[in-house]
Amino acid sequence: MDEAQIVQRLGTLRTEHRDLDSAIEALTAFGTGDQLQIARMKKRKLALKDEIALLEDQLIPDIIA
C-alpha cells in the first residue's frame, strides 16, 4: 500500500469507527439494543481502532536514535 492508499483507508476506517460509536450510543441510550448486538459492535469498533493504529504507524517513519 502506498501512502495515498493508506490515507484513504484511514479515512474510511475513521468514518466507520465514528458511525459505530454513534450507533452504540443510540442503542444504549434508548435501551432498545440487544446486548449481544451491542457487544459485537463494540468488538468491531475495537478492531477498527487497532487497524487505524497500525496504518498510522505505517505513515510515521521510524527514526533510529
XYZ file of C-alpha atoms in Angstrom:
65
model
C 0.000 0.000 0.000
C 1.333 3.405 -0.864
C 0.817 6.482 1.299
C -2.231 7.753 -0.602
C -3.998 4.410 -0.230
C -3.203 4.321 3.484
C -4.610 7.825 3.977
C -7.762 6.903 2.054
C -8.213 3.687 4.057
C -7.684 5.621 7.309
C -10.480 7.991 6.362
C -12.830 5.099 5.658
C -11.953 3.344 8.910
C -12.335 6.507 10.988
C -15.770 7.143 9.479
C -16.884 3.590 10.222
C -15.490 3.861 13.776
C -17.385 7.113 14.351
C -20.606 5.637 12.924
C -20.329 2.580 15.152
C -19.764 4.798 18.175
C -22.930 6.756 17.379
C -24.939 3.581 16.824
C -23.744 2.065 20.100
C -24.612 5.248 21.994
C -28.080 5.371 20.426
C -28.859 1.724 21.188
C -27.597 2.094 24.746
C -29.430 5.369 25.413
C -32.815 4.080 24.281
C -32.337 0.653 25.817
C -33.671 -0.952 22.652
C -30.467 -2.684 21.654
C -29.795 -6.361 22.036
C -26.823 -6.800 24.382
C -25.224 -9.340 22.062
C -25.537 -6.933 19.132
C -24.010 -4.114 21.180
C -21.140 -6.375 22.284
C -20.434 -7.317 18.657
C -20.471 -3.661 17.635
C -18.024 -2.797 20.424
C -15.746 -5.640 19.351
C -15.820 -4.388 15.747
C -15.095 -0.863 16.983
C -12.003 -2.102 18.852
C -10.812 -3.985 15.766
C -11.175 -0.794 13.735
C -9.196 1.133 16.342
C -6.381 -1.431 16.138
C -6.317 -1.281 12.338
C -6.282 2.536 12.439
C -3.312 2.488 14.831
C -1.470 0.013 12.605
C -1.965 2.151 9.497
C -0.981 5.342 11.332
C 2.245 3.635 12.402
C 2.996 2.894 8.744
C 2.713 6.598 7.914
C 5.150 7.674 10.634
C 8.759 6.971 9.669
C 10.938 5.076 12.121
C 13.728 7.254 13.477
C 16.652 5.396 14.930
C 18.226 7.464 17.677
